[in-house]
Short mmCIF file of C-alpha atoms and ligand atoms in Angstrom, two decimals:
data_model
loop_
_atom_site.label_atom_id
_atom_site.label_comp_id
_atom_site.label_asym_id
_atom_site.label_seq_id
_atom_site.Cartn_x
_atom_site.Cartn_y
_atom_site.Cartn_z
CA UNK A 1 -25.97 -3.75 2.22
CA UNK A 2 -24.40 -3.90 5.47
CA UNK A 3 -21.06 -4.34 4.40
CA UNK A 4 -17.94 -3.03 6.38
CA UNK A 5 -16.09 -0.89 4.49
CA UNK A 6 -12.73 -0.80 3.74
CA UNK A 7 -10.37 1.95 2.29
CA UNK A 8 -7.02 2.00 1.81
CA UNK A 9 -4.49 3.47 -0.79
CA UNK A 10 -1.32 3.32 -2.29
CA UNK A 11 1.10 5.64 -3.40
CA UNK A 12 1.34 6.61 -6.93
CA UNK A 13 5.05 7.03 -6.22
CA UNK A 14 7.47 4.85 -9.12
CA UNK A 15 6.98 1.17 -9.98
CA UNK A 16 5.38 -1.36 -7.57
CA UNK A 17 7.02 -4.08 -5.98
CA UNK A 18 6.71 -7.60 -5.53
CA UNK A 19 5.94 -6.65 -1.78
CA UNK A 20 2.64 -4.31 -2.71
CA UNK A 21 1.80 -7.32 -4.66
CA UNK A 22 1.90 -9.44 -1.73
CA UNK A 23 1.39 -7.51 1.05
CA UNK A 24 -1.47 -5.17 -0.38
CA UNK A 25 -2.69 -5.90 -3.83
CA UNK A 26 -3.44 -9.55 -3.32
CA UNK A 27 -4.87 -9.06 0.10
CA UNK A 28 -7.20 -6.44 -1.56
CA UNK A 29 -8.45 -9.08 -3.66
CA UNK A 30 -9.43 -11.37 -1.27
CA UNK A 31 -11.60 -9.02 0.62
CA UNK A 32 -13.61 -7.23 -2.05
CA UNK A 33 -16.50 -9.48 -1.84
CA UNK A 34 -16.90 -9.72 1.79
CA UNK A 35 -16.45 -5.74 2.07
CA UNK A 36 -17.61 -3.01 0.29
CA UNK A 37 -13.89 -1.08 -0.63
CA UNK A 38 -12.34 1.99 -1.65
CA UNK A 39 -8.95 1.91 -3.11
CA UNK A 40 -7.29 4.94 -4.02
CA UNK A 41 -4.16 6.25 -5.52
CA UNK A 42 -2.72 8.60 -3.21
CA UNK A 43 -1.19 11.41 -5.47
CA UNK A 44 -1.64 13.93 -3.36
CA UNK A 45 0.45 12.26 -0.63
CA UNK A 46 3.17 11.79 -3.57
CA UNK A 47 3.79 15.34 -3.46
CA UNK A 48 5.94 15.12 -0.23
CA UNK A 49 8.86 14.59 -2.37
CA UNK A 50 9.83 16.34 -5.84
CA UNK A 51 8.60 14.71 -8.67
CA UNK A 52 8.07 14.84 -12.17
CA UNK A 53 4.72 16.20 -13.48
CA UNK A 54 4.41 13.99 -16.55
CA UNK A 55 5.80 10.37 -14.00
CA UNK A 56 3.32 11.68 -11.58
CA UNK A 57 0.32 11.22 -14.03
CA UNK A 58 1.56 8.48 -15.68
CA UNK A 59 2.78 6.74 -12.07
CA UNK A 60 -1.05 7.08 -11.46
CA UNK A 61 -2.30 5.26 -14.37
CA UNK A 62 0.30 2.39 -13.41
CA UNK A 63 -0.74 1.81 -10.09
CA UNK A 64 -4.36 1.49 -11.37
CA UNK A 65 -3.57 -0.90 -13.86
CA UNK A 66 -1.62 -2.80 -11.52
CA UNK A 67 -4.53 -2.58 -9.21
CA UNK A 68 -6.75 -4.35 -11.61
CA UNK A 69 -3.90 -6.67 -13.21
CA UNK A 70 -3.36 -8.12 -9.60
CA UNK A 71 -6.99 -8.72 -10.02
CA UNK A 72 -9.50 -6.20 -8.47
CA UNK A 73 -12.53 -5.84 -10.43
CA UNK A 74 -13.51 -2.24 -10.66
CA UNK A 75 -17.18 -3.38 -10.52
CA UNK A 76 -16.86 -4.79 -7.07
CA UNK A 77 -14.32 -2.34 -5.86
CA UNK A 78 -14.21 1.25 -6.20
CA UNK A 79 -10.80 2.65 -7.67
CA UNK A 80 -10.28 6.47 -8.07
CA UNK A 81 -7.57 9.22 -7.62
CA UNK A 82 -7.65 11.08 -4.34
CA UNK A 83 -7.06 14.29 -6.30
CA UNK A 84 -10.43 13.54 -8.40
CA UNK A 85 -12.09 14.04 -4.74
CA UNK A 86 -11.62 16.89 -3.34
CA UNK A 87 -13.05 16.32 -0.25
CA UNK A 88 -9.85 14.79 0.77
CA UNK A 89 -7.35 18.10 0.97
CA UNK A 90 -10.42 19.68 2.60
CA UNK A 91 -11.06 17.37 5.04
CA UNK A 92 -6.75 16.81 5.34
CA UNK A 93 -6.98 20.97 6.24
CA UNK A 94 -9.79 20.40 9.09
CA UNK A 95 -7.80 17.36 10.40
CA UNK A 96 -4.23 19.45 10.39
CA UNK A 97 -5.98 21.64 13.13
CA UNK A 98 -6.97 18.55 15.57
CA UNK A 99 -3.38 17.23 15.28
CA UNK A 100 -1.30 17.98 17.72
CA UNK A 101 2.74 19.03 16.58
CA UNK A 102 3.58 16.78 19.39
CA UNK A 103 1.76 13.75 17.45
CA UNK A 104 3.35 14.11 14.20
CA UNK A 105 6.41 14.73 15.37
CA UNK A 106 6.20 10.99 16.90
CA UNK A 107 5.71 9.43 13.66
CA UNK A 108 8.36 7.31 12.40
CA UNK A 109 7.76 7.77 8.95
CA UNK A 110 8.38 11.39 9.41
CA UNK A 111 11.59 10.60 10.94
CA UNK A 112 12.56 8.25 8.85
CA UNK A 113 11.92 10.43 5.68
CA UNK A 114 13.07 13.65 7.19
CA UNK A 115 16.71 12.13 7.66
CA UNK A 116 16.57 10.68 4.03
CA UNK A 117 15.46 13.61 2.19
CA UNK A 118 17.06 16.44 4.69
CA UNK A 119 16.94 18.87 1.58
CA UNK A 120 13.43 19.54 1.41
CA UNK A 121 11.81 18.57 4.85
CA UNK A 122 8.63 20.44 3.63
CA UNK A 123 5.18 21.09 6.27
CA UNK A 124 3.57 18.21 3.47
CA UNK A 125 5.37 15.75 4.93
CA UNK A 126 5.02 16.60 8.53
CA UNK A 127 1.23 17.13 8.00
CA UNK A 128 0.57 13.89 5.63
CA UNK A 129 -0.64 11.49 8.07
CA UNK A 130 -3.88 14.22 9.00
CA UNK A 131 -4.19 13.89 5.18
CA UNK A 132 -4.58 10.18 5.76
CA UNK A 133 -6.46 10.44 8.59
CA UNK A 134 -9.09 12.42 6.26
CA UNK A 135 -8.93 9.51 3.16
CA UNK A 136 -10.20 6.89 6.04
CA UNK A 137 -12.74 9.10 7.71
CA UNK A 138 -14.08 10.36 4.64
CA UNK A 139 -15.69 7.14 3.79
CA UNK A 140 -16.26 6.07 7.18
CA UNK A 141 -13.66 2.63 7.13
CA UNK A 142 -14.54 0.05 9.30
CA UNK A 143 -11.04 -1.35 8.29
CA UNK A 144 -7.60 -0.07 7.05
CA UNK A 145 -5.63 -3.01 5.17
CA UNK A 146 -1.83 -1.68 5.34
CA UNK A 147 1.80 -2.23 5.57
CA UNK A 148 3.08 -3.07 9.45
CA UNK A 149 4.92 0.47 8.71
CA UNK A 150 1.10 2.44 8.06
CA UNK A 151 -0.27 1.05 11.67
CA UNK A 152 0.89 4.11 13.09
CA UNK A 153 -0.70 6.64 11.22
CA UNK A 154 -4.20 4.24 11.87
CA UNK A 155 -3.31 5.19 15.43
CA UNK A 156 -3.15 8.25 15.09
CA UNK A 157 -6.39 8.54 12.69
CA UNK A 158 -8.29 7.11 15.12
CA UNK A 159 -6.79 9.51 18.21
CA UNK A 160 -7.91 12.30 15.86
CA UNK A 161 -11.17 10.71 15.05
CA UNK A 162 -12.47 10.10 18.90
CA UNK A 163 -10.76 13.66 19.60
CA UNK A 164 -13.58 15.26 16.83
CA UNK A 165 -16.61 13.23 18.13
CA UNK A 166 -15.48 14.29 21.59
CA UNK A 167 -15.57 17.69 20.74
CA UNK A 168 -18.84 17.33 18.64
CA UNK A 169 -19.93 14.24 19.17
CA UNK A 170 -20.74 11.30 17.19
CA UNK A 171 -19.17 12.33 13.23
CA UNK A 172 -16.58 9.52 12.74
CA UNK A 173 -16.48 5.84 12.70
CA UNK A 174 -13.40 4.85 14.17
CA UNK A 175 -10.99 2.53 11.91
CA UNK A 176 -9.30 -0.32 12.87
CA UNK A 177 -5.84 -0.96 11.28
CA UNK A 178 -6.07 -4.57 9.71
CA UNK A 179 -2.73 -5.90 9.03
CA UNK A 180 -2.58 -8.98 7.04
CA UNK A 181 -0.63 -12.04 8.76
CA UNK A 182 0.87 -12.54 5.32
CA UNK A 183 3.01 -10.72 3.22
CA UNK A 184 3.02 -7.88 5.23
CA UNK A 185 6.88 -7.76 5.59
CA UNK A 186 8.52 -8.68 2.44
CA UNK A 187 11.95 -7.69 2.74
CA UNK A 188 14.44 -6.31 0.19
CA UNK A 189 16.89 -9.04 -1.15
CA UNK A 190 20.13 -7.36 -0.70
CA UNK A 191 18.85 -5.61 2.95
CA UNK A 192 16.53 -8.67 4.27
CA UNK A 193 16.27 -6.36 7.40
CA UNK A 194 14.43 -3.61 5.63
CA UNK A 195 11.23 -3.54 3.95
CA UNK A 196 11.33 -4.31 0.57
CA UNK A 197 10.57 -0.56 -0.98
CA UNK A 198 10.08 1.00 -4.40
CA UNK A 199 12.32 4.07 -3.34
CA UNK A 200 14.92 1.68 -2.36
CA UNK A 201 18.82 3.18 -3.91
CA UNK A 202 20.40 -0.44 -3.40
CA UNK A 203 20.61 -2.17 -6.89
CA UNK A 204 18.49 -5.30 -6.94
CA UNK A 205 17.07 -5.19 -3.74
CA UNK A 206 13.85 -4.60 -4.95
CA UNK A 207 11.84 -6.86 -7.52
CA UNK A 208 9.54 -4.70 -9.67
CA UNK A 209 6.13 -6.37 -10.65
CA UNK A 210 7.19 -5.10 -14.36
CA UNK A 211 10.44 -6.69 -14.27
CA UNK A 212 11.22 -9.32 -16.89
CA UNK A 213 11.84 -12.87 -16.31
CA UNK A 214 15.45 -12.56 -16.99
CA UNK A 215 15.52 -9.39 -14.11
CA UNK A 216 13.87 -11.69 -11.96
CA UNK A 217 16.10 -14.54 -11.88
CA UNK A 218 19.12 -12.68 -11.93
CA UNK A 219 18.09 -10.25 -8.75
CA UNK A 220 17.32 -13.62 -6.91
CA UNK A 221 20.56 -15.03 -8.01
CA UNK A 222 22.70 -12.02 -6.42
CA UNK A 223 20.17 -12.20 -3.52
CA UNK A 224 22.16 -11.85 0.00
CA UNK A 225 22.13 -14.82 1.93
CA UNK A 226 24.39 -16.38 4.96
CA UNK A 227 27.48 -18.97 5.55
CA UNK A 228 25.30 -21.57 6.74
CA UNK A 229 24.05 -23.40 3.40
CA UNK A 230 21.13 -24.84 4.89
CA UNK A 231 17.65 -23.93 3.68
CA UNK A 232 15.95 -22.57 6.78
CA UNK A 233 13.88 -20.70 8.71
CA UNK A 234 15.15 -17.97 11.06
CA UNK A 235 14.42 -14.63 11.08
CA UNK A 236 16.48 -13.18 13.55
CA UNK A 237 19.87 -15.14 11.92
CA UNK A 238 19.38 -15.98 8.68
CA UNK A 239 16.85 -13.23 7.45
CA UNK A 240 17.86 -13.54 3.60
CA UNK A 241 17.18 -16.65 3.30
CA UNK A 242 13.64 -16.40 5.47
CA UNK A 243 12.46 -13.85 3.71
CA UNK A 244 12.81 -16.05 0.41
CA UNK A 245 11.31 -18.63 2.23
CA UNK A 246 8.28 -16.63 3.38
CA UNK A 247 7.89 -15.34 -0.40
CA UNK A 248 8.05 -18.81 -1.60
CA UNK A 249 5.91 -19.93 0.82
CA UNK A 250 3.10 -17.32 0.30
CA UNK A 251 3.13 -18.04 -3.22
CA UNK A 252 3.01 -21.47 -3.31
CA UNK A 253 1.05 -21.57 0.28
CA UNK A 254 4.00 -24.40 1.53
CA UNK A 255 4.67 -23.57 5.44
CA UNK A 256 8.02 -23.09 6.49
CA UNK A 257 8.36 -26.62 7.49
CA UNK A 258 7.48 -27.89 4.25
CA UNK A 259 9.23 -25.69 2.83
CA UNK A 260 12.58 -26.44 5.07
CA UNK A 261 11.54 -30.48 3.92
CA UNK A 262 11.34 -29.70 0.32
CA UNK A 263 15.07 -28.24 0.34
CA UNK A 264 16.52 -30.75 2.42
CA UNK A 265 20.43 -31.34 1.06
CA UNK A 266 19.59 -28.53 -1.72
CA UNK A 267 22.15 -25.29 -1.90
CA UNK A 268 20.81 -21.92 -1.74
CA UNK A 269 21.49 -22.07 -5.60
CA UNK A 270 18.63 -24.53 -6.60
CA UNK A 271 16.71 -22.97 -3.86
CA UNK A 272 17.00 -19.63 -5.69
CA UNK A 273 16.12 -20.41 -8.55
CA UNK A 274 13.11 -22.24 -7.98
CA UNK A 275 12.07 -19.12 -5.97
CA UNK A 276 12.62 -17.04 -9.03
CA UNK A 277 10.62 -19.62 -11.18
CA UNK A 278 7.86 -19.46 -9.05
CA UNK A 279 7.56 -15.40 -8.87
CA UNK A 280 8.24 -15.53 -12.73
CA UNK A 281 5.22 -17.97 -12.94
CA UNK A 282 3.08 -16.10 -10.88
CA UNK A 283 3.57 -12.88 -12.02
CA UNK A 284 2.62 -14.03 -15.67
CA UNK A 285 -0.90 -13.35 -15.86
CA UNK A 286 -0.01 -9.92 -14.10
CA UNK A 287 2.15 -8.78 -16.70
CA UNK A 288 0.02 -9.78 -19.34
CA UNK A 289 -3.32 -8.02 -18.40
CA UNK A 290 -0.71 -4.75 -17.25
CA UNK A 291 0.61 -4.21 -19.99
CA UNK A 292 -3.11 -4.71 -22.15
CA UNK A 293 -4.00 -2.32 -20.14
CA UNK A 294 -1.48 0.14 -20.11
CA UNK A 295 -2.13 0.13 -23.86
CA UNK A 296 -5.77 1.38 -23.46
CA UNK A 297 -5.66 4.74 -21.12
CA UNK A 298 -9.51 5.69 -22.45
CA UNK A 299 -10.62 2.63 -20.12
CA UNK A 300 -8.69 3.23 -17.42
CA UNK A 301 -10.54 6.81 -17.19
CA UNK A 302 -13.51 5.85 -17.57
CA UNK A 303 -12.81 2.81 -14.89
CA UNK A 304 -11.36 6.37 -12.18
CA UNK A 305 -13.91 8.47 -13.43
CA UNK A 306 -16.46 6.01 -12.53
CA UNK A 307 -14.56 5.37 -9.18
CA UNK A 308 -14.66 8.81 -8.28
CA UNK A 309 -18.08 9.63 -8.78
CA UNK A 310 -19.20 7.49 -6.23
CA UNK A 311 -16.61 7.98 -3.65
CA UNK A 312 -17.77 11.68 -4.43
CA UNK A 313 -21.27 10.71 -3.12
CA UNK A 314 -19.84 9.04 0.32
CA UNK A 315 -17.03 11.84 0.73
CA UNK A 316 -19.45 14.76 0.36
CA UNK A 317 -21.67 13.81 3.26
CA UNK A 318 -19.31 13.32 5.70
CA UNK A 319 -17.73 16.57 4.98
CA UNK A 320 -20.99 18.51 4.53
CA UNK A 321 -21.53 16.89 8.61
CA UNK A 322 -17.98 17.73 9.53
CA UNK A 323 -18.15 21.67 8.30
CA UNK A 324 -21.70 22.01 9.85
CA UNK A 325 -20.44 20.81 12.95
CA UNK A 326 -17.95 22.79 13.36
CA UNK A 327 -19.00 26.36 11.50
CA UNK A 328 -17.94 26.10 8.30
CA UNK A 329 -20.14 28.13 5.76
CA UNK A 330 -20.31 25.87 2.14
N1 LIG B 1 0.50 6.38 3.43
C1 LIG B 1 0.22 5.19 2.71
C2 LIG B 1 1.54 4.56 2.28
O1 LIG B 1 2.54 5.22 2.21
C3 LIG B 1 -0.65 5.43 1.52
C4 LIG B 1 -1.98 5.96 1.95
C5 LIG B 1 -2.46 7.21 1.73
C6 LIG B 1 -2.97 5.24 2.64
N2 LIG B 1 -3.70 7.33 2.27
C7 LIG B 1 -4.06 6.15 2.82
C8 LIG B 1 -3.05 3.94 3.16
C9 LIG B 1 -5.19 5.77 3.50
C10 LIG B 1 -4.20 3.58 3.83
C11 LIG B 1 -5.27 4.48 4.02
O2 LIG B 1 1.57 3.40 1.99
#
């Protein structure tokens, strides 16, 4: 015992990417024996935008086997649905009224969203980050693994979480956002200067971690690029061809330099397609234990239901603390 814990989620929004892969999946692995973590499908959060009630179950089953395809092992870790808790809207309500309009107004996400779906700017999505802030505190997180793009909603979770305890003393632990050095900004191939994103509209910017081979190598063929023709590393002027590099080199854990060495008097055609060969080879095993268990929905119940019960048992006392702290008859 005496483990930090760890939670952190993803959405159950549309097909994963290479970059959740990366930036989250992989780096969930790696920590699972050193920490005792939650990972949860947010499908509550997915309700900020429109969706489809039969994708939104079946989104949810597909992010859990991708979850365990990428190689979490439900008996270390514990995987569940944040709707099978429902500590989480409860706490999400308490939370809405210690956050300040003034806060979530700040958020970039909000802002970001709010100009891309300007048709239904619902309260949801104003209010989701105090839903967040209630997933972490639930379970007490030592750590928050995320996406350079989540670090400001850890912010705020923790403004809201020392602005409780204030108020009524010692009820939260207060999280620290943990952002991995690696694979935390995959970018999209055709917009290197975005983050490479499942809700992406640009065709083949994104690779999909159920894409086939074929889909592979032909997004990295039409992958943008620049003039220069040299394989190397610059962010700022050459970010295409970086952000290949960086993929490649997380994959294959080559530095940049090596990487720069290995490519010497290559064009960025060989170059591509040895990237795509490598993601192709890497994302083998992945598709095979997906799709296994994609076939076999009874386990993946059993493997949430399980989940759930005990992040039942940890979310249950800290609200029981929070309500008789502040008044709240249960
Ligand atoms: N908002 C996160 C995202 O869009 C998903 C998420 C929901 C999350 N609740 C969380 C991440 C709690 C970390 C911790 O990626």
């Amino acid at each position: 015992m005496g483990k930090k814990v760890i939670l952190s989620g993803i959405q159950a929004t549309g097909d994963l990417t290479l970059g959740n892969y990366i930036g989250a999946m992989k780096n969930f692995v790696k920590m699972q024996d050193e920490y005792d973590c939650y990972y949860m499908i947010a499908n509550l959060h997915a309700l900020t935008v429109r969706r489809n009630p039969e994708e939104l179950k079946q989104n949810a089953l597909k992010v859990l086997a991708s979850y365990i395809a990428a190689g979490i092992d439900p008996d270390k870790s514990t995987l569940f649905l944040q709707s099978q808790v429902h500590e989480h809207a409860e706490l999400g309500w308490v939370l809405d009224c210690y956050t300040y309009m003034g806060e979530l107004s700040r958020m970039t996400q909000f802002k970001d969203k709010s100009a891309k779906h300007a048709d239904n700017i619902n309260a949801g999505l104003f209010t989701y980050p105090s839903l967040m802030a209630g997933d972490i505190l639930l379970y007490q997180a030592d750590l928050v693994p995320t996406g350079e793009d989540q670090k400001q909603h850890v912010e705020l979770t923790r403004d809201i979480a020392e602005r409780f305890n204030n108020l009524y003393g010692d009820t939260f632990k207060i999280p620290e956002p943990y952002i991995p050095q690696i694979g935390a900004r995959i970018m999209g191939l055709q917009d290197p200067k975005s983050k490479m994103s499942k809700s992406s509209t640009i065709p083949n910017d994104t690779i999909l971690l159920i894409d086939t081979p074929e889909e592979i190598m032909k997004k990295l063929k039409k992958a943008v690029t620049d003039s220069e023709g040299i394989v190397r590393y610059d962010e700022e002027n050459k970010p295409g061809i970086s952000n290949l590099m960086e993929i490649y080199g997380i994959i294959t854990n080559k530095t940049m330099d090596e990487i720069e060495k290995e490519f010497e008097g290559n064009g960025y055609g060989t170059f591509k397609t040895k990237v795509a060969e490598t993601i192709i080879k890497e994302l083998e095993p992945f598709h095979k234990k997906y799709d296994e268990l994609m076939k076999n929905p009874q386990y993946l119940e059993e493997i949430y239901n399980k989940g759930a019960k005990k992040a039942s048992e940890v979310a249950s006392k800290t609200l029981k603390n929070v309500y008789e702290k502040i008044g709240i008859i249960k």
